[in-house]
PDB file of C-alpha atoms (C1' of nucleotides) in Angstrom:
ATOM      1  CA  MET G 261       1.417  13.526  -9.627  1.00  0.00           C
ATOM      2  CA  VAL G 262       2.832   9.874  -9.874  1.00  0.00           C
ATOM      3  CA  GLN G 263      -0.460   8.320 -11.723  1.00  0.00           C
ATOM      4  CA  HIS G 264      -0.507   4.815 -10.111  1.00  0.00           C
ATOM      5  CA  PRO G 265      -1.811   2.217 -12.733  1.00  0.00           C
ATOM      6  CA  GLN G 266      -4.836   0.178 -11.658  1.00  0.00           C
ATOM      7  CA  ILE G 267      -3.357  -2.945 -10.228  1.00  0.00           C
ATOM      8  CA  ASP G 268      -0.806  -0.464  -8.019  1.00  0.00           C
ATOM      9  CA  ARG G 269      -4.067   1.467  -6.599  1.00  0.00           C
ATOM     10  CA  THR G 270      -5.809  -2.016  -6.173  1.00  0.00           C
ATOM     11  CA  PHE G 271      -2.891  -3.797  -4.142  1.00  0.00           C
ATOM     12  CA  ALA G 272      -2.749  -0.456  -2.029  1.00  0.00           C
ATOM     13  CA  ALA G 273      -6.412  -0.206  -1.525  1.00  0.00           C
ATOM     14  CA  LEU G 274      -6.375  -3.764  -0.283  1.00  0.00           C
ATOM     15  CA  ALA G 275      -3.359  -2.954   2.171  1.00  0.00           C
ATOM     16  CA  ASP G 276      -5.385  -1.427   4.813  1.00  0.00           C
ATOM     17  CA  PRO G 277      -7.513  -3.630   6.853  1.00  0.00           C
ATOM     18  CA  THR G 278     -10.591  -1.232   7.456  1.00  0.00           C
ATOM     19  CA  ARG G 279     -10.848  -1.261   3.485  1.00  0.00           C
ATOM     20  CA  ARG G 280     -10.979  -5.074   3.267  1.00  0.00           C
ATOM     21  CA  SER G 281     -13.528  -5.039   6.037  1.00  0.00           C
ATOM     22  CA  VAL G 282     -15.672  -2.290   4.245  1.00  0.00           C
ATOM     23  CA  LEU G 283     -15.462  -4.500   1.142  1.00  0.00           C
ATOM     24  CA  GLU G 284     -16.447  -7.350   3.134  1.00  0.00           C
ATOM     25  CA  ARG G 285     -19.416  -5.236   4.663  1.00  0.00           C
ATOM     26  CA  LEU G 286     -20.618  -4.287   1.176  1.00  0.00           C
ATOM     27  CA  GLY G 287     -20.582  -8.093   0.061  1.00  0.00           C
ATOM     28  CA  GLN G 288     -23.804  -8.027   2.425  1.00  0.00           C
ATOM     29  CA  GLY G 289     -25.319  -5.416   0.708  1.00  0.00           C
ATOM     30  CA  SER G 290     -24.997  -1.587   0.059  1.00  0.00           C
ATOM     31  CA  ALA G 291     -24.480   0.708   3.159  1.00  0.00           C
ATOM     32  CA  THR G 292     -24.279   4.496   3.566  1.00  0.00           C
ATOM     33  CA  ILE G 293     -21.036   6.229   4.890  1.00  0.00           C
ATOM     34  CA  THR G 294     -22.786   6.415   8.160  1.00  0.00           C
ATOM     35  CA  GLU G 295     -23.556   2.899   8.444  1.00  0.00           C
ATOM     36  CA  LEU G 296     -20.065   2.094   6.952  1.00  0.00           C
ATOM     37  CA  ALA G 297     -18.151   4.509   9.454  1.00  0.00           C
ATOM     38  CA  GLU G 298     -19.899   3.174  12.788  1.00  0.00           C
ATOM     39  CA  PRO G 299     -18.371  -0.223  13.524  1.00  0.00           C
ATOM     40  CA  PHE G 300     -15.151   1.228  13.308  1.00  0.00           C
ATOM     41  CA  GLY G 301     -15.713   4.236  15.508  1.00  0.00           C
ATOM     42  CA  ILE G 302     -14.045   6.551  13.053  1.00  0.00           C
ATOM     43  CA  SER G 303     -15.559   9.952  11.540  1.00  0.00           C
ATOM     44  CA  LEU G 304     -17.726  10.450   8.282  1.00  0.00           C
ATOM     45  CA  THR G 305     -14.980  12.433   6.844  1.00  0.00           C
ATOM     46  CA  GLY G 306     -12.344   9.431   7.360  1.00  0.00           C
ATOM     47  CA  MET G 307     -14.588   6.894   6.035  1.00  0.00           C
ATOM     48  CA  LYS G 308     -15.391   8.982   2.931  1.00  0.00           C
ATOM     49  CA  LYS G 309     -12.054   8.964   2.166  1.00  0.00           C
ATOM     50  CA  HIS G 310     -11.510   4.966   2.511  1.00  0.00           C
ATOM     51  CA  VAL G 311     -14.510   4.739   0.200  1.00  0.00           C
ATOM     52  CA  LEU G 312     -12.897   7.032  -2.269  1.00  0.00           C
ATOM     53  CA  VAL G 313      -9.828   5.054  -2.343  1.00  0.00           C
ATOM     54  CA  LEU G 314     -11.709   2.167  -2.965  1.00  0.00           C
ATOM     55  CA  GLU G 315     -13.772   4.099  -5.856  1.00  0.00           C
ATOM     56  CA  ASP G 316     -10.433   5.025  -7.538  1.00  0.00           C
ATOM     57  CA  ALA G 317      -9.390   1.598  -7.448  1.00  0.00           C
ATOM     58  CA  GLU G 318     -12.938   0.752  -9.002  1.00  0.00           C
ATOM     59  CA  LEU G 319     -13.776  -1.779  -6.168  1.00  0.00           C
ATOM     60  CA  VAL G 320     -16.750   0.266  -5.077  1.00  0.00           C
ATOM     61  CA  VAL G 321     -19.355   2.800  -6.852  1.00  0.00           C
ATOM     62  CA  THR G 322     -21.509   4.969  -4.961  1.00  0.00           C
ATOM     63  CA  GLU G 323     -24.516   7.117  -5.895  1.00  0.00           C
ATOM     64  CA  LYS G 324     -25.951  10.044  -3.923  1.00  0.00           C
ATOM     65  CA  VAL G 325     -29.848   9.340  -2.791  1.00  0.00           C
ATOM     66  CA  GLY G 326     -31.191  12.119  -1.088  1.00  0.00           C
ATOM     67  CA  ARG G 327     -28.829  13.345   1.382  1.00  0.00           C
ATOM     68  CA  ALA G 328     -27.434   9.689   1.877  1.00  0.00           C
ATOM     69  CA  ARG G 329     -24.557   8.295  -0.362  1.00  0.00           C
ATOM     70  CA  ARG G 330     -25.216   4.394  -1.221  1.00  0.00           C
ATOM     71  CA  CYS G 331     -21.976   2.472  -1.552  1.00  0.00           C
ATOM     72  CA  SER G 332     -21.863  -0.728  -3.195  1.00  0.00           C
ATOM     73  CA  LEU G 333     -19.170  -2.965  -4.618  1.00  0.00           C
ATOM     74  CA  GLY G 334     -18.404  -2.526  -8.106  1.00  0.00           C
ATOM     75  CA  PRO G 335     -18.310  -5.228 -10.842  1.00  0.00           C
ATOM     76  CA  ARG G 336     -14.439  -5.923 -10.508  1.00  0.00           C
ATOM     77  CA  ARG G 337     -13.755  -9.567  -9.811  1.00  0.00           C
ATOM     78  CA  LEU G 338      -9.957  -8.744  -9.181  1.00  0.00           C
ATOM     79  CA  ASP G 339      -8.711 -10.923 -12.325  1.00  0.00           C
ATOM     80  CA  ASP G 340      -5.834  -8.950 -12.394  1.00  0.00           C
ATOM     81  CA  VAL G 341      -4.509  -9.427  -8.897  1.00  0.00           C
ATOM     82  CA  GLN G 342      -5.578 -12.994  -9.117  1.00  0.00           C
ATOM     83  CA  ALA G 343      -3.676 -13.529 -12.261  1.00  0.00           C
ATOM     84  CA  TRP G 344      -0.274 -11.860 -10.931  1.00  0.00           C
ATOM     85  CA  VAL G 345      -0.493 -13.769  -8.346  1.00  0.00           C
ATOM     86  CA  GLU G 346      -0.908 -16.940  -9.650  1.00  0.00           C
ATOM     87  CA  THR G 347       1.686 -16.058 -12.223  1.00  0.00           C
ATOM     88  CA  TYR G 348       3.967 -15.609  -9.160  1.00  0.00           C
ATOM     89  CA  ARG G 349       3.049 -18.811  -7.757  1.00  0.00           C
ATOM     90  CA  ARG G 350       3.962 -20.582 -10.861  1.00  0.00           C
ATOM     91  CA  MET G 351       7.431 -18.657 -11.185  1.00  0.00           C
ATOM     92  CA  LEU G 352       8.121 -19.772  -7.622  1.00  0.00           C
ATOM     93  CA  ASP G 353       7.109 -23.484  -8.297  1.00  0.00           C
ATOM     94  CA  GLU G 354       9.410 -23.581 -11.134  1.00  0.00           C
ATOM     95  CA  ARG G 355      12.304 -22.004  -9.378  1.00  0.00           C
ATOM     96  CA  LEU G 356      11.906 -24.667  -6.602  1.00  0.00           C
ATOM     97  CA  ASP G 357      11.740 -27.415  -9.050  1.00  0.00           C
ATOM     98  CA  ARG G 358      14.995 -26.099 -10.666  1.00  0.00           C
ATOM     99  CA  PHE G 359      16.650 -25.824  -7.206  1.00  0.00           C
ATOM    100  CA  GLY G 360      15.203 -29.533  -6.414  1.00  0.00           C
ATOM    101  CA  GLU G 361      17.041 -30.812  -9.913  1.00  0.00           C
ATOM    102  CA  LEU G 362      20.017 -28.842  -8.769  1.00  0.00           C
ATOM    103  CA  LEU G 363      20.201 -30.651  -5.496  1.00  0.00           C
ATOM    104  CA  GLU G 364      19.499 -34.036  -7.069  1.00  0.00           C
ATOM    105  CA  GLN G 365      22.876 -33.302  -9.509  1.00  0.00           C
ATOM    106  CA  THR G 366      24.926 -32.360  -6.586  1.00  0.00           C
ATOM    107  CA  LYS G 367      23.784 -35.681  -4.875  1.00  0.00           C
ATOM    108  CA  GLY G 368      26.094 -37.553  -7.297  1.00  0.00           C
ATOM    109  CA  THR G 369      29.199 -35.543  -6.814  1.00  0.00           C
ATOM    110  CA  PRO G 370      29.778 -35.043  -2.990  1.00  0.00           C
ATOM    111  CA  ARG G 371      32.841 -33.814  -1.731  1.00  0.00           C
TER     112      ARG G 371
ATOM    113  CA  MET Q1356       4.316   1.641  15.807  1.00  0.00           C
ATOM    114  CA  VAL Q1357       1.003   0.304  14.051  1.00  0.00           C
ATOM    115  CA  GLN Q1358       2.620  -3.322  13.637  1.00  0.00           C
ATOM    116  CA  HIS Q1359       0.823  -4.411  10.305  1.00  0.00           C
ATOM    117  CA  PRO Q1360      -0.200  -7.945  10.197  1.00  0.00           C
ATOM    118  CA  GLN Q1361       1.436  -9.936   7.477  1.00  0.00           C
ATOM    119  CA  ILE Q1362      -1.220  -9.670   4.969  1.00  0.00           C
ATOM    120  CA  ASP Q1363      -1.325  -6.023   5.399  1.00  0.00           C
ATOM    121  CA  ARG Q1364       2.468  -5.827   4.648  1.00  0.00           C
ATOM    122  CA  THR Q1365       2.226  -8.468   1.865  1.00  0.00           C
ATOM    123  CA  PHE Q1366      -0.726  -6.151   0.031  1.00  0.00           C
ATOM    124  CA  ALA Q1367       1.306  -3.083   0.574  1.00  0.00           C
ATOM    125  CA  ALA Q1368       4.481  -4.608  -0.707  1.00  0.00           C
ATOM    126  CA  LEU Q1369       2.768  -5.827  -3.743  1.00  0.00           C
ATOM    127  CA  ALA Q1370       1.550  -2.245  -4.279  1.00  0.00           C
ATOM    128  CA  ASP Q1371       4.821  -0.921  -5.607  1.00  0.00           C
ATOM    129  CA  PRO Q1372       5.698  -1.661  -9.355  1.00  0.00           C
ATOM    130  CA  THR Q1373       9.339  -1.647  -8.602  1.00  0.00           C
ATOM    131  CA  ARG Q1374       8.836  -4.250  -5.918  1.00  0.00           C
ATOM    132  CA  ARG Q1375       6.696  -6.426  -8.088  1.00  0.00           C
ATOM    133  CA  SER Q1376       9.584  -6.251 -11.065  1.00  0.00           C
ATOM    134  CA  VAL Q1377      12.241  -7.301  -8.492  1.00  0.00           C
ATOM    135  CA  LEU Q1378      10.021 -10.169  -7.598  1.00  0.00           C
ATOM    136  CA  GLU Q1379       9.793 -11.109 -11.092  1.00  0.00           C
ATOM    137  CA  ARG Q1380      13.624 -10.675 -11.491  1.00  0.00           C
ATOM    138  CA  LEU Q1381      14.119 -12.879  -8.891  1.00  0.00           C
ATOM    139  CA  GLY Q1382      12.464 -15.471 -10.530  1.00  0.00           C
ATOM    140  CA  GLN Q1383      14.849 -15.740 -12.780  1.00  0.00           C
ATOM    141  CA  GLY Q1384      17.436 -16.613  -9.810  1.00  0.00           C
ATOM    142  CA  SER Q1385      18.909 -14.950  -7.028  1.00  0.00           C
ATOM    143  CA  ALA Q1386      20.709 -11.300  -7.500  1.00  0.00           C
ATOM    144  CA  THR Q1387      22.546  -8.701  -5.348  1.00  0.00           C
ATOM    145  CA  ILE Q1388      21.251  -5.319  -4.443  1.00  0.00           C
ATOM    146  CA  THR Q1389      23.527  -3.652  -7.162  1.00  0.00           C
ATOM    147  CA  GLU Q1390      22.048  -6.035  -9.667  1.00  0.00           C
ATOM    148  CA  LEU Q1391      18.577  -5.327  -8.771  1.00  0.00           C
ATOM    149  CA  ALA Q1392      19.301  -1.579  -8.653  1.00  0.00           C
ATOM    150  CA  GLU Q1393      20.696  -0.892 -11.810  1.00  0.00           C
ATOM    151  CA  PRO Q1394      17.759  -1.647 -14.423  1.00  0.00           C
ATOM    152  CA  PHE Q1395      15.649   0.910 -12.190  1.00  0.00           C
ATOM    153  CA  GLY Q1396      18.486   3.665 -12.139  1.00  0.00           C
ATOM    154  CA  ILE Q1397      17.877   3.901  -8.544  1.00  0.00           C
ATOM    155  CA  SER Q1398      20.612   4.311  -5.755  1.00  0.00           C
ATOM    156  CA  LEU Q1399      21.670   0.965  -3.594  1.00  0.00           C
ATOM    157  CA  THR Q1400      20.150   2.931  -0.568  1.00  0.00           C
ATOM    158  CA  GLY Q1401      16.867   3.076  -2.525  1.00  0.00           C
ATOM    159  CA  MET Q1402      16.999  -0.701  -3.473  1.00  0.00           C
ATOM    160  CA  LYS Q1403      17.897  -1.781   0.014  1.00  0.00           C
ATOM    161  CA  LYS Q1404      14.773  -0.202   1.313  1.00  0.00           C
ATOM    162  CA  HIS Q1405      12.434  -2.195  -1.178  1.00  0.00           C
ATOM    163  CA  VAL Q1406      14.246  -5.406  -0.502  1.00  0.00           C
ATOM    164  CA  LEU Q1407      13.764  -4.640   3.187  1.00  0.00           C
ATOM    165  CA  VAL Q1408       9.964  -4.281   2.436  1.00  0.00           C
ATOM    166  CA  LEU Q1409       9.895  -7.575   0.656  1.00  0.00           C
ATOM    167  CA  GLU Q1410      12.007  -8.975   3.636  1.00  0.00           C
ATOM    168  CA  ASP Q1411       9.376  -7.955   6.131  1.00  0.00           C
ATOM    169  CA  ALA Q1412       6.638  -9.291   3.919  1.00  0.00           C
ATOM    170  CA  GLU Q1413       8.440 -12.619   3.848  1.00  0.00           C
ATOM    171  CA  LEU Q1414       8.661 -12.530   0.224  1.00  0.00           C
ATOM    172  CA  VAL Q1415      12.421 -12.512  -0.218  1.00  0.00           C
ATOM    173  CA  VAL Q1416      15.160 -13.718   1.722  1.00  0.00           C
ATOM    174  CA  THR Q1417      18.828 -12.096   1.816  1.00  0.00           C
ATOM    175  CA  GLU Q1418      22.140 -13.612   2.845  1.00  0.00           C
ATOM    176  CA  LYS Q1419      25.462 -11.665   3.149  1.00  0.00           C
ATOM    177  CA  VAL Q1420      28.199 -13.361   0.918  1.00  0.00           C
ATOM    178  CA  GLY Q1421      31.441 -11.435   0.921  1.00  0.00           C
ATOM    179  CA  ARG Q1422      30.632  -8.330   0.447  1.00  0.00           C
ATOM    180  CA  ALA Q1423      27.388  -8.789  -1.593  1.00  0.00           C
ATOM    181  CA  ARG Q1424      24.182  -9.637  -0.493  1.00  0.00           C
ATOM    182  CA  ARG Q1425      22.275 -12.198  -2.120  1.00  0.00           C
ATOM    183  CA  CYS Q1426      18.830 -11.631  -2.400  1.00  0.00           C
ATOM    184  CA  SER Q1427      16.009 -14.736  -3.629  1.00  0.00           C
ATOM    185  CA  LEU Q1428      12.396 -15.379  -3.223  1.00  0.00           C
ATOM    186  CA  GLY Q1429      11.251 -16.762  -0.072  1.00  0.00           C
ATOM    187  CA  PRO Q1430       9.007 -19.987   0.085  1.00  0.00           C
ATOM    188  CA  ARG Q1431       5.853 -17.756   0.413  1.00  0.00           C
ATOM    189  CA  ARG Q1432       3.205 -18.662  -2.272  1.00  0.00           C
ATOM    190  CA  LEU Q1433       0.661 -15.917  -1.302  1.00  0.00           C
ATOM    191  CA  ASP Q1434      -1.940 -18.482  -0.215  1.00  0.00           C
ATOM    192  CA  ASP Q1435      -3.368 -16.133   1.918  1.00  0.00           C
ATOM    193  CA  VAL Q1436      -3.446 -13.345  -0.356  1.00  0.00           C
ATOM    194  CA  GLN Q1437      -5.015 -15.750  -2.933  1.00  0.00           C
ATOM    195  CA  ALA Q1438      -7.363 -16.925  -0.645  1.00  0.00           C
ATOM    196  CA  TRP Q1439      -8.679 -13.588   0.427  1.00  0.00           C
ATOM    197  CA  VAL Q1440      -8.985 -12.765  -3.539  1.00  0.00           C
ATOM    198  CA  GLU Q1441     -11.218 -15.696  -4.056  1.00  0.00           C
ATOM    199  CA  THR Q1442     -13.319 -15.207  -1.262  1.00  0.00           C
ATOM    200  CA  TYR Q1443     -13.928 -11.934  -2.609  1.00  0.00           C
ATOM    201  CA  ARG Q1444     -14.872 -13.164  -5.854  1.00  0.00           C
ATOM    202  CA  ARG Q1445     -17.225 -15.788  -4.415  1.00  0.00           C
ATOM    203  CA  MET Q1446     -18.740 -12.941  -2.401  1.00  0.00           C
ATOM    204  CA  LEU Q1447     -19.230 -10.925  -5.395  1.00  0.00           C
ATOM    205  CA  ASP Q1448     -20.545 -13.685  -7.678  1.00  0.00           C
ATOM    206  CA  GLU Q1449     -23.461 -14.214  -4.803  1.00  0.00           C
ATOM    207  CA  ARG Q1450     -24.219 -10.785  -4.487  1.00  0.00           C
ATOM    208  CA  LEU Q1451     -24.338 -10.595  -8.211  1.00  0.00           C
ATOM    209  CA  ASP Q1452     -26.751 -13.740  -8.229  1.00  0.00           C
ATOM    210  CA  ARG Q1453     -29.031 -12.470  -5.452  1.00  0.00           C
ATOM    211  CA  PHE Q1454     -29.288  -9.177  -7.668  1.00  0.00           C
ATOM    212  CA  GLY Q1455     -30.190 -11.353 -10.654  1.00  0.00           C
ATOM    213  CA  GLU Q1456     -33.001 -13.340  -8.686  1.00  0.00           C
ATOM    214  CA  LEU Q1457     -34.211 -10.002  -7.441  1.00  0.00           C
ATOM    215  CA  LEU Q1458     -34.529  -8.599 -11.024  1.00  0.00           C
ATOM    216  CA  GLU Q1459     -36.038 -11.873 -11.907  1.00  0.00           C
ATOM    217  CA  GLN Q1460     -38.917 -11.151  -9.465  1.00  0.00           C
ATOM    218  CA  THR Q1461     -39.521  -7.792 -10.046  1.00  0.00           C
ATOM    219  CA  LYS Q1462     -40.002  -8.957 -13.520  1.00  0.00           C
ATOM    220  CA  GLY Q1463     -43.647 -10.231 -12.666  1.00  0.00           C
ATOM    221  CA  THR Q1464     -44.613  -7.185 -10.821  1.00  0.00           C
ATOM    222  CA  PRO Q1465     -44.375  -4.388 -13.023  1.00  0.00           C
ATOM    223  CA  ARG Q1466     -45.269  -0.780 -12.166  1.00  0.00           C
TER     224      ARG Q1466
ATOM    225  C1'  DG D 839      49.201  -1.974   1.666  1.00  0.00           C
ATOM    226  C1'  DA D 840      46.519   0.238  -1.506  1.00  0.00           C
ATOM    227  C1'  DT D 841      42.602   0.602  -4.137  1.00  0.00           C
ATOM    228  C1'  DA D 842      38.444  -0.311  -5.625  1.00  0.00           C
ATOM    229  C1'  DC D 843      33.811  -2.393  -4.578  1.00  0.00           C
ATOM    230  C1'  DA D 844      29.482  -3.553  -2.376  1.00  0.00           C
ATOM    231  C1'  DC D 845      26.696  -2.546   1.036  1.00  0.00           C
ATOM    232  C1'  DT D 846      25.000   0.154   5.183  1.00  0.00           C
ATOM    233  C1'  DG D 847      23.434   3.692   8.396  1.00  0.00           C
ATOM    234  C1'  DA D 848      22.239   8.436   9.263  1.00  0.00           C
ATOM    235  C1'  DA D 849      20.257  12.355   8.009  1.00  0.00           C
ATOM    236  C1'  DC D 850      17.495  14.656   5.150  1.00  0.00           C
ATOM    237  C1'  DC D 851      13.135  15.822   1.936  1.00  0.00           C
ATOM    238  C1'  DA D 852       8.678  15.867  -0.473  1.00  0.00           C
ATOM    239  C1'  DA D 853       4.446  13.726  -1.153  1.00  0.00           C
ATOM    240  C1'  DA D 854       0.988  10.542   0.387  1.00  0.00           C
ATOM    241  C1'  DT D 855      -1.844   8.275   4.090  1.00  0.00           C
ATOM    242  C1'  DG D 856      -4.913   7.956   7.763  1.00  0.00           C
ATOM    243  C1'  DG D 857      -6.989  10.513  10.607  1.00  0.00           C
ATOM    244  C1'  DT D 858      -8.920  14.408  13.017  1.00  0.00           C
ATOM    245  C1'  DT D 859     -12.162  19.170  13.514  1.00  0.00           C
ATOM    246  C1'  DC D 860     -14.853  22.600  11.941  1.00  0.00           C
ATOM    247  C1'  DA D 861     -17.873  24.910   8.983  1.00  0.00           C
ATOM    248  C1'  DG D 862     -21.042  24.489   5.472  1.00  0.00           C
ATOM    249  C1'  DC D 863     -25.067  22.672   2.505  1.00  0.00           C
ATOM    250  C1'  DA D 864     -28.815  19.778   1.487  1.00  0.00           C
ATOM    251  C1'  DT D 865     -32.451  17.267   2.465  1.00  0.00           C
ATOM    252  C1'  DC D 866     -35.634  15.135   5.589  1.00  0.00           C
ATOM    253  C1'  DC D 867     -39.345  15.171   9.328  1.00  0.00           C
ATOM    254  C1'  DG D 868     -42.827  16.838  12.299  1.00  0.00           C
TER     255       DG D 868
ATOM    256  C1'  DC C 951     -40.879  26.999   9.034  1.00  0.00           C
ATOM    257  C1'  DG C 952     -37.374  25.033  12.037  1.00  0.00           C
ATOM    258  C1'  DG C 953     -34.478  21.562  13.855  1.00  0.00           C
ATOM    259  C1'  DA C 954     -31.955  17.418  13.040  1.00  0.00           C
ATOM    260  C1'  DT C 955     -29.627  14.503  10.049  1.00  0.00           C
ATOM    261  C1'  DG C 956     -26.020  13.019   6.524  1.00  0.00           C
ATOM    262  C1'  DC C 957     -22.397  14.064   3.769  1.00  0.00           C
ATOM    263  C1'  DT C 958     -18.955  17.273   2.310  1.00  0.00           C
ATOM    264  C1'  DG C 959     -14.671  20.547   1.931  1.00  0.00           C
ATOM    265  C1'  DA C 960     -11.062  22.826   3.627  1.00  0.00           C
ATOM    266  C1'  DA C 961      -7.296  22.701   6.928  1.00  0.00           C
ATOM    267  C1'  DC C 962      -4.704  20.758   9.756  1.00  0.00           C
ATOM    268  C1'  DC C 963      -1.919  17.188  11.792  1.00  0.00           C
ATOM    269  C1'  DA C 964       1.565  13.183  12.750  1.00  0.00           C
ATOM    270  C1'  DT C 965       3.715   8.994  10.386  1.00  0.00           C
ATOM    271  C1'  DT C 966       5.091   6.275   6.570  1.00  0.00           C
ATOM    272  C1'  DT C 967       6.956   6.075   1.908  1.00  0.00           C
ATOM    273  C1'  DG C 968      10.314   6.097  -1.703  1.00  0.00           C
ATOM    274  C1'  DG C 969      13.522   8.597  -2.764  1.00  0.00           C
ATOM    275  C1'  DT C 970      18.412  10.940  -2.124  1.00  0.00           C
ATOM    276  C1'  DT C 971      23.538  12.252  -0.717  1.00  0.00           C
ATOM    277  C1'  DC C 972      27.409  11.356   2.409  1.00  0.00           C
ATOM    278  C1'  DA C 973      30.630   9.135   5.021  1.00  0.00           C
ATOM    279  C1'  DG C 974      31.649   5.267   7.010  1.00  0.00           C
ATOM    280  C1'  DT C 975      32.824  -0.295   7.149  1.00  0.00           C
ATOM    281  C1'  DG C 976      34.254  -4.827   5.430  1.00  0.00           C
ATOM    282  C1'  DT C 977      35.943  -7.809   1.571  1.00  0.00           C
ATOM    283  C1'  DA C 978      38.426  -8.319  -2.340  1.00  0.00           C
ATOM    284  C1'  DT C 979      42.235  -7.873  -5.743  1.00  0.00           C
ATOM    285  C1'  DC C 980      46.434  -6.213  -7.253  1.00  0.00           C
TER     286       DC C 980
END
DNA sequence: GATACACTGAACCAAATGGTTCAGCATCCG
DNA sequence: CGGATGCTGAACCATTTGGTTCAGTGTATC
C-alpha cells in the first residue's frame, strides 16, 4: 500500500476526463450511478469505480437512498490544488524574470 | 494507444510527488538527470522516465549538452489547469448558494 | 589511448487503472 | 407474491505506471 496523500489522489482523480465530466455533471445537481453511467455508455460497475476514486479524493459524497445511491459534490474547493498551481506560476515567473535580467546583463558584453 | 489530451497528461504528471518535487527543484534553475535523481535515491533510468512524462506534458524542456542532459522548466504556466479548477470552484459555489436558498425557502414551510 | 562519466534503450517486474461480465441482494411496483 | 430495477462484490483482463538491472554509446579527462 503506497498511501497517496490527498493532493496526489486529487490530481490523479482529475486526470481522467470521464471523472472530470462526472464532476461537471454533479455541478448541475446530484445523480445516481445509473444516471452518471448512461451518457458514457459505461457499465454501472465501471462508473461506481470512478465514483469511488472521486470519493477517495473527497470530491464527491454519496448516500444510499432506497435501492439507489445519490452522488453529490463534496464541499472541497480544491484550495490545495489551486495553491500548488499558483505557487508554481509564481516560481516560473521569477525564473523567467531572472532569465530576462541575465539576457539584459549579457547584452552589455557581446562576443 | 489512448492518446490523452494535454490537460489529462498534465494532471497525471502532477499526480506524482516525485515529479512535483522535480518541478520545484527546476524552479531553482536547470539540472541534469543525475542531479535530479540523486535526492530521491532513484536510478538514472527511473528519473529519465519521470522527466519524459514531464516533457510529454510540456512542463519541462531538455537539451543534450555534451554527455549531460540539461532539464529546465518549460514556459507553460498551467493556465488550463488553473482555469478548470477555477471554473469548478465557481460551479461549486453556485451549487452551495442554491442549496442555501433552498434551505431558506424550506424555513417558511415547516412540517 | 584508456578510463571514467552521463545517459539511454531494452527487458523485465509488481502493482495500479479502467474496463468488463456474472451472480447476488435489496428495494420498489403492480 | 413476483418481477423489474439499481447497486454491489468478485473475478478477470489488458494496459499503464513506477521502478529495476544490464549492456551499450558517446563524451570528457588524463
